[in-house]
Short mmCIF file of C-alpha atoms in Angstrom, two decimals:
data_model
loop_
_atom_site.label_atom_id
_atom_site.label_comp_id
_atom_site.label_asym_id
_atom_site.label_seq_id
_atom_site.Cartn_x
_atom_site.Cartn_y
_atom_site.Cartn_z
CA MET K 1 60.68 -148.46 -30.72
CA TYR K 2 61.06 -147.57 -26.77
CA LEU K 3 64.03 -149.23 -24.73
CA LYS K 4 64.09 -149.63 -21.17
CA LYS K 5 65.74 -147.62 -19.31
CA HIS K 6 65.57 -148.10 -15.13
CA SER K 7 63.46 -148.75 -12.76
CA ILE K 8 63.06 -147.79 -8.99
CA ASN K 9 60.75 -150.08 -6.69
CA ALA K 10 58.52 -149.21 -3.92
CA ILE K 11 56.74 -146.22 -6.26
CA LYS K 12 53.54 -144.86 -4.10
CA SER K 13 52.60 -142.55 -6.92
CA TYR K 14 54.59 -140.31 -9.16
CA CYS K 15 54.00 -137.55 -11.76
CA PHE K 16 56.02 -135.83 -13.89
CA ASN K 17 56.43 -132.36 -15.78
CA GLU K 18 60.36 -131.24 -16.42
CA ASN K 19 61.68 -133.45 -13.71
CA LEU K 20 59.48 -137.09 -12.53
CA TYR K 21 57.97 -137.40 -8.74
CA TYR K 22 57.45 -139.72 -7.40
CA ILE K 23 56.58 -141.00 -3.49
CA LYS K 24 58.64 -143.53 -1.75
CA LYS K 25 56.37 -146.47 0.12
CA ASP K 26 57.81 -146.99 3.42
CA THR K 27 56.07 -148.57 6.84
CA ASN K 28 56.84 -145.24 9.20
CA LYS K 29 56.83 -142.22 6.60
CA ASN K 30 56.59 -141.48 2.33
CA ASP K 31 59.53 -139.52 1.32
CA LEU K 32 58.87 -136.74 -1.47
CA PHE K 33 61.75 -137.23 -4.80
CA TYR K 34 62.13 -135.65 -7.92
CA VAL K 35 64.06 -137.86 -10.50
CA ASP K 36 67.03 -135.86 -13.17
CA LYS K 37 67.70 -136.65 -16.86
CA ASN K 38 70.53 -139.38 -15.42
CA TYR K 39 67.69 -141.26 -13.18
CA ASN K 40 69.38 -139.94 -9.87
CA SER K 41 66.74 -139.77 -7.39
CA LEU K 42 66.59 -136.40 -5.18
CA CYS K 43 65.05 -136.29 -1.65
CA ILE K 44 62.87 -133.18 -1.79
CA LEU K 45 60.58 -133.13 1.58
CA SER K 46 60.70 -136.30 4.25
CA ASP K 47 56.78 -137.09 5.22
CA GLU K 48 56.34 -135.68 7.86
CA ASP K 49 52.09 -135.97 7.48
CA LYS K 50 51.83 -138.67 5.20
CA PHE K 51 52.63 -138.17 1.59
CA GLN K 52 49.68 -139.39 -0.28
CA GLU K 53 50.22 -138.69 -3.85
CA VAL K 54 51.45 -136.40 -5.96
CA TYR K 55 50.30 -134.35 -9.45
CA SER K 56 51.42 -131.99 -11.80
CA ILE K 57 49.80 -129.04 -14.03
CA ASP K 58 51.84 -127.53 -16.51
CA ASP K 59 55.06 -126.64 -14.66
CA ILE K 60 53.91 -126.81 -10.20
CA VAL K 61 53.75 -130.43 -8.55
CA TYR K 62 51.12 -131.07 -5.65
CA VAL K 63 50.77 -133.26 -3.47
CA ASN K 64 48.20 -134.59 -1.83
CA THR K 65 48.64 -135.78 2.54
CA LEU K 66 46.73 -137.48 4.72
CA HIS K 67 44.98 -135.09 6.66
CA GLY K 68 44.17 -133.49 3.09
CA LYS K 69 46.96 -129.99 3.08
CA GLU K 70 48.44 -128.96 -0.41
CA ILE K 71 51.81 -128.29 -0.85
CA VAL K 72 52.85 -126.60 -3.87
CA ILE K 73 56.80 -126.57 -5.20
CA ASP K 74 56.98 -123.52 -7.78
CA ASN K 75 60.54 -122.41 -7.90
CA LYS K 76 61.07 -124.66 -4.73
CA LYS K 77 59.36 -122.37 -3.12
CA ILE K 78 56.69 -124.10 -0.97
CA GLU K 79 53.17 -123.04 0.60
CA GLY K 80 50.15 -125.10 2.22
CA PHE K 81 47.15 -124.72 1.70
CA ASP K 82 44.32 -126.72 4.30
CA LEU K 83 41.98 -127.73 1.11
CA TYR K 84 42.00 -130.69 -0.84
CA PHE K 85 43.05 -129.17 -4.73
CA ASN K 86 40.50 -131.84 -6.59
CA VAL K 87 41.24 -130.29 -9.67
CA ILE K 88 43.35 -127.37 -10.98
CA SER K 89 43.05 -125.11 -14.13
CA PHE K 90 45.30 -122.80 -15.55
CA GLU K 91 42.57 -119.73 -16.39
CA ASP K 92 43.04 -116.12 -17.67
CA GLY K 93 47.25 -116.29 -16.82
CA GLN K 94 46.61 -117.71 -12.89
CA TYR K 95 46.24 -121.05 -11.86
CA LEU K 96 43.11 -121.81 -9.92
CA ALA K 97 42.37 -124.21 -7.97
CA TYR K 98 38.74 -126.61 -7.65
CA CYS K 99 38.97 -127.80 -4.07
CA MET K 100 36.48 -129.40 -1.64
CA GLU K 101 35.89 -127.67 1.82
CA ARG K 102 36.05 -128.94 5.02
CA ASP K 103 33.76 -126.87 8.12
CA LYS K 104 36.03 -128.40 10.84
CA VAL K 105 32.56 -127.26 13.32
CA THR K 106 30.00 -128.99 11.19
CA ASN K 107 32.31 -131.55 9.28
CA GLN K 108 30.03 -129.63 5.89
CA LYS K 109 31.76 -130.19 2.40
CA SER K 110 32.24 -128.09 0.29
CA THR K 111 33.57 -127.22 -3.35
CA ILE K 112 35.75 -123.51 -3.69
CA LYS K 113 37.69 -121.85 -6.39
CA PHE K 114 40.01 -120.41 -5.07
CA ASP K 115 43.19 -118.69 -6.68
CA PHE K 116 46.31 -120.44 -4.45
CA ARG K 117 48.46 -117.48 -5.77
CA LYS K 118 46.71 -114.93 -4.07
CA ASN K 119 44.93 -117.64 -1.19
CA LYS K 120 41.60 -115.94 -1.64
CA ILE K 121 37.89 -117.56 -2.11
CA ILE K 122 36.52 -117.08 -5.71
CA TRP K 123 33.24 -118.35 -5.06
CA ARG K 124 32.09 -121.58 -2.88
CA VAL K 125 29.43 -123.74 -3.93
CA ASP K 126 27.25 -126.49 -0.70
CA LYS K 127 28.19 -129.58 -3.28
CA SER K 128 31.41 -131.38 -2.92
CA SER K 129 32.19 -134.76 -3.90
CA GLY K 130 35.43 -136.40 -5.49
CA PHE K 131 33.92 -136.39 -9.41
CA ASN K 132 34.40 -133.03 -11.43
CA TYR K 133 35.05 -131.77 -14.44
CA ILE K 134 36.10 -128.27 -16.20
CA GLY K 135 34.46 -127.35 -18.91
CA LYS K 136 34.98 -124.42 -21.66
CA ASN K 137 32.37 -121.79 -19.59
CA GLN K 138 30.95 -124.22 -16.79
CA PHE K 139 31.77 -126.41 -14.40
CA PHE K 140 31.10 -129.89 -12.90
CA ILE K 141 30.15 -132.27 -10.32
CA CYS K 142 28.54 -135.28 -9.25
CA PHE K 143 27.17 -135.23 -6.17
CA ILE K 144 26.66 -139.25 -4.46
CA ASP K 145 25.18 -140.46 -1.59
CA ILE K 146 25.55 -144.41 -1.55
CA ILE K 147 23.36 -144.42 1.72
CA LYS K 148 20.41 -142.83 -0.58
CA GLU K 149 21.31 -144.15 -4.04
CA LEU K 150 21.72 -140.44 -4.89
CA SER K 151 23.47 -139.63 -8.16
CA ILE K 152 22.92 -136.18 -9.32
CA ILE K 153 25.19 -134.34 -11.55
CA PHE K 154 25.54 -130.17 -10.64
CA CYS K 155 26.34 -127.56 -13.21
CA TYR K 156 27.66 -124.17 -12.21
CA ASN K 157 28.93 -120.94 -13.61
CA LYS K 158 33.02 -121.55 -13.77
CA ILE K 159 33.31 -117.51 -13.06
CA ASN K 160 30.50 -116.79 -10.03
CA GLY K 161 29.93 -119.77 -9.10
CA GLU K 162 26.43 -119.84 -9.82
CA LEU K 163 23.61 -123.26 -10.16
CA LEU K 164 22.91 -123.89 -14.03
CA TRP K 165 20.92 -127.16 -13.99
CA GLN K 166 20.98 -130.33 -12.97
CA PHE K 167 20.76 -133.88 -13.89
CA ASP K 168 19.02 -136.79 -11.77
CA LEU K 169 20.55 -140.46 -13.24
CA LYS K 170 17.58 -142.12 -11.31
CA GLU K 171 16.45 -140.14 -14.84
CA LEU K 172 17.75 -142.75 -17.32
CA GLY K 173 16.01 -146.03 -15.54
CA THR K 174 17.07 -148.11 -13.97
CA TYR K 175 18.91 -152.19 -15.86
CA LYS K 176 19.01 -155.48 -13.85
CA ASP K 177 22.27 -156.57 -12.98
CA VAL K 178 24.04 -160.42 -12.87
CA LEU K 179 21.05 -161.32 -10.04
CA SER K 180 18.56 -159.83 -12.27
CA ILE K 181 17.20 -156.50 -10.36
CA GLU K 182 16.50 -153.50 -10.97
CA THR K 183 19.87 -151.42 -10.57
CA PRO K 184 20.11 -147.58 -11.26
CA TYR K 185 22.77 -146.63 -13.12
CA GLY K 186 25.70 -145.16 -10.83
CA PHE K 187 28.39 -142.58 -12.33
CA GLU K 188 32.55 -143.34 -13.63
CA LYS K 189 33.44 -140.37 -14.70
CA PHE K 190 32.89 -137.48 -17.06
CA ILE K 191 34.61 -137.66 -20.53
CA GLY K 192 34.93 -134.82 -21.80
CA GLU K 193 32.52 -131.53 -23.51
CA TRP K 194 32.17 -131.31 -26.97
CA ARG K 195 30.91 -128.71 -29.09
CA GLY K 196 27.81 -128.27 -26.44
CA GLN K 197 27.59 -131.34 -24.75
CA LEU K 198 28.79 -133.24 -22.69
CA PHE K 199 29.91 -137.03 -22.14
CA VAL K 200 30.15 -139.02 -19.17
CA GLY K 201 30.42 -142.72 -18.16
CA LEU K 202 28.18 -144.51 -16.37
CA SER K 203 28.35 -148.31 -15.19
CA GLU K 204 26.51 -150.89 -17.37
CA SER K 205 28.64 -149.92 -20.44
CA LEU K 206 26.52 -147.21 -20.95
CA ILE K 207 27.63 -143.69 -22.33
CA VAL K 208 25.37 -140.08 -23.35
CA SER K 209 25.67 -136.90 -23.68
CA LEU K 210 24.06 -134.07 -22.03
CA ASP K 211 22.89 -130.40 -23.03
CA ILE K 212 24.78 -128.22 -21.58
CA THR K 213 22.91 -125.72 -21.36
CA ASN K 214 20.10 -127.70 -20.12
CA GLY K 215 21.51 -131.23 -19.35
CA LYS K 216 18.75 -132.36 -21.04
CA VAL K 217 19.52 -135.92 -22.73
CA ILE K 218 20.45 -135.83 -26.30
CA ASN K 219 22.20 -139.22 -26.97
CA LYS K 220 23.19 -142.68 -25.53
CA TRP K 221 25.35 -145.20 -26.34
CA ASP K 222 25.66 -148.77 -24.78
CA LYS K 223 27.59 -151.77 -24.10
CA ILE K 224 31.33 -150.15 -24.73
CA ASN K 225 33.04 -149.98 -21.15
CA PRO K 226 33.07 -145.76 -20.64
CA GLY K 227 36.20 -145.64 -18.02
CA THR K 228 38.35 -146.42 -20.94
CA THR K 229 36.80 -143.60 -23.79
CA LEU K 230 38.64 -140.68 -24.44
CA LEU K 231 37.57 -138.05 -25.96
CA PHE K 232 38.97 -136.74 -29.14
CA SER K 233 37.97 -133.19 -29.84
CA ALA K 234 40.05 -133.01 -33.49
CA GLU K 235 38.77 -135.74 -34.72
CA GLU K 236 35.16 -135.12 -33.69
CA LYS K 237 34.96 -138.44 -31.89
CA LEU K 238 34.76 -141.30 -28.94
CA VAL K 239 37.48 -143.49 -28.99
CA GLY K 240 38.35 -146.44 -26.00
CA LEU K 241 40.29 -149.61 -25.94
CA GLY K 242 39.69 -153.05 -23.87
CA GLY K 243 39.52 -155.98 -23.23
CA ILE K 244 39.99 -157.06 -27.32
CA GLY K 245 37.44 -154.57 -28.30
CA TYR K 246 38.52 -150.82 -30.48
CA TRP K 247 35.22 -148.97 -30.36
CA GLU K 248 34.96 -145.10 -32.29
CA ILE K 249 32.00 -143.33 -31.72
CA ASP K 250 31.35 -140.43 -34.88
CA LEU K 251 30.10 -137.31 -33.08
CA LYS K 252 29.10 -136.51 -36.51
CA THR K 253 26.47 -139.01 -37.30
CA ASN K 254 26.93 -140.66 -33.57
CA GLU K 255 27.67 -143.48 -35.06
CA LEU K 256 28.92 -146.31 -32.90
CA THR K 257 31.16 -149.09 -34.99
CA ILE K 258 33.10 -151.38 -32.51
CA THR K 259 36.31 -153.55 -33.53
CA TYR K 260 37.19 -156.69 -32.59
CA LEU K 261 41.35 -157.39 -32.07
CA SER K 262 41.28 -161.37 -31.32
CA GLU K 263 43.38 -161.91 -34.78
CA GLU K 264 45.65 -159.62 -33.82
CA LEU K 265 46.15 -160.08 -30.17
CA MET K 266 45.66 -164.03 -31.05
CA LYS K 267 48.37 -163.72 -33.35
CA GLN K 268 51.09 -161.86 -30.84
CA ASN K 269 50.15 -163.54 -27.70
CA VAL K 270 48.26 -161.43 -26.35
CA ARG K 271 45.75 -162.50 -24.02
CA GLY K 272 43.61 -159.03 -23.76
CA ILE K 273 44.42 -155.51 -23.36
CA ASN K 274 43.01 -154.80 -19.94
CA ASP K 275 40.28 -152.16 -18.88
CA LEU K 276 42.56 -149.65 -17.14
CA ASN K 277 41.37 -145.98 -17.79
CA ILE K 278 45.00 -143.83 -17.65
CA TYR K 279 47.28 -145.25 -21.63
CA GLY K 280 49.27 -143.73 -23.61
CA VAL K 281 48.25 -142.46 -26.43
CA THR K 282 50.21 -140.20 -29.78
CA ASP K 283 49.48 -139.31 -33.00
CA ALA K 284 50.15 -142.68 -34.16
CA HIS K 285 50.21 -144.85 -31.14
CA PHE K 286 48.20 -145.92 -28.08
CA PHE K 287 50.08 -147.31 -26.14
CA CYS K 288 48.24 -150.12 -23.73
CA ALA K 289 48.57 -152.55 -20.91
CA ALA K 290 47.78 -155.46 -21.21
CA ASP K 291 47.97 -159.34 -20.78
CA MET K 292 50.14 -161.64 -22.36
CA LYS K 293 49.78 -165.76 -22.42
CA ILE K 294 52.44 -168.13 -20.44
CA PRO K 295 53.17 -171.42 -21.71
CA ASP K 296 51.37 -174.40 -19.51
CA GLU K 297 50.32 -171.90 -16.98
CA PRO K 298 46.71 -171.42 -18.21
CA ASP K 299 45.81 -169.64 -15.18
CA HIS K 300 49.10 -166.94 -14.69
CA HIS K 301 49.09 -164.47 -17.43
CA ILE K 302 52.57 -161.68 -17.94
CA GLY K 303 52.23 -157.66 -17.93
CA ALA K 304 52.90 -156.50 -20.96
CA ILE K 305 53.02 -152.66 -22.60
CA VAL K 306 51.66 -153.37 -26.62
CA ALA K 307 51.40 -149.81 -28.70
CA ILE K 308 48.68 -149.99 -31.09
CA ASN K 309 49.21 -148.52 -34.03
CA ARG K 310 45.72 -146.37 -34.97
CA GLN K 311 45.49 -146.63 -38.64
CA THR K 312 46.10 -150.31 -38.81
CA LEU K 313 44.47 -151.53 -35.25
CA LYS K 314 48.14 -153.58 -35.18
CA ILE K 315 50.74 -154.40 -32.75
CA ASP K 316 53.72 -152.14 -33.79
CA TRP K 317 55.70 -152.59 -30.60
CA LYS K 318 55.17 -154.60 -27.55
CA TYR K 319 57.14 -155.02 -24.29
CA VAL K 320 57.15 -157.78 -21.79
CA PHE K 321 57.68 -157.44 -18.11
CA ASP K 322 60.39 -160.11 -17.39
CA ASP K 323 59.31 -163.59 -15.14
CA SER K 324 62.25 -165.69 -15.00
CA GLN K 325 62.20 -165.28 -10.70
CA GLY K 326 58.65 -167.04 -11.41
CA GLN K 327 56.82 -164.00 -10.01
CA TRP K 328 54.54 -162.62 -12.88
CA THR K 329 54.64 -159.36 -13.23
CA THR K 330 50.92 -157.70 -13.24
CA LEU K 331 50.36 -153.91 -14.32
CA SER K 332 48.11 -151.56 -11.70
CA GLU K 333 48.05 -149.23 -13.98
CA GLY K 334 48.27 -148.15 -18.12
CA PRO K 335 51.72 -146.35 -19.09
CA ARG K 336 51.52 -142.46 -19.23
CA ILE K 337 53.91 -140.64 -21.94
CA ASP K 338 56.44 -137.89 -21.72
CA ASN K 339 57.98 -136.60 -25.29
CA ALA K 340 60.16 -138.75 -25.41
CA LYS K 341 59.56 -140.96 -23.08
CA LEU K 342 57.52 -144.16 -21.68
CA TYR K 343 56.58 -144.65 -17.56
CA GLN K 344 54.87 -147.55 -16.49
CA LEU K 345 54.43 -148.70 -12.99
CA ASP K 346 53.37 -151.96 -11.66
CA SER K 347 51.14 -153.86 -9.06
CA ARG K 348 54.08 -154.49 -7.09
CA GLY K 349 54.77 -150.22 -7.31
CA THR K 350 58.01 -150.98 -9.45
CA LEU K 351 57.77 -148.25 -11.59
CA HIS K 352 59.64 -149.11 -15.34
CA PHE K 353 62.14 -146.12 -17.60
CA PHE K 354 61.86 -145.80 -21.21
CA GLU K 355 63.50 -144.02 -22.84
CA LYS K 356 62.45 -143.52 -27.32
CA GLU K 357 64.58 -145.08 -28.89
CA VAL K 358 66.85 -143.20 -31.74
CA ASP K 359 66.47 -143.43 -35.78
CA LYS K 360 63.23 -145.87 -35.36
CA ILE K 361 59.67 -145.70 -35.68
CA ILE K 362 58.18 -141.90 -34.86
CA VAL K 363 55.00 -142.17 -32.58
#
């Protein structure tokens, strides 16, 4: 299905559009490179500001630095902004960013909607967080204060920044943790928006849907990992994988179905699917990071990529990483897929490149 073609060591962060971009780890600096179709690495920028993370949307690549400045690479033109671009969207033919801004005098954080082509602030609100979601007509922030044990979701009008509603997670009550202590639910992630509902993943394996017009709770589902749950709008369902299980929530009926993959995983010598928030999805397969059993080494495992058929839930393909030097490779995140290529970052910082085989199974 896929063949391994190349690998690069000491990767700190990577993303792709027409080319793959990555930040190279170094004790003194972190240079930014891109990789051409022949796997040649070319340095674009040498670190003067401690590059932290690289990511992309459409044809633009962004770089977070240690001091918050973003560098935009757009047709080889480089500009810098003293903002943290939390999330970026393409709206009405414009590239717009929802950014964290910090007042240099008061140190107060706020969120702004910013048109970086025009270098213009569209609106500003006084809440800020690393947890954000852009809906069809709304923008959502989950503001978290650990000291005060606050987790509040704020919903804003995307056009003018008007606050529409807020939802305090304390309204959901508490659950008993492993020490039987009553604990308020914590925020994990925004899953997505579908037909007037916002799906939110919370701690203790809970997913809730909120009415997008007023923030009221519509439905709840528990005993599933929200971190690995995805929204498939066209199929009208939420889907997730992790451990030895696969689950679906039919959004038309609100029915939750859990299928255990123990027999198939055992047959393939797979200990379990990693509970990672990133995995690749095609029309036919889920591509997931997994742990393979090691004969006579019950306390260790080898990292692997598995392709699980979305119809049969069988493993159609797997790639097991080499342990020939006695260094068992584990995976810190799931694989990412871009057209005919698959990328996998391992826990030692090595990025592995795979290409789809010609005249094989089409995914």
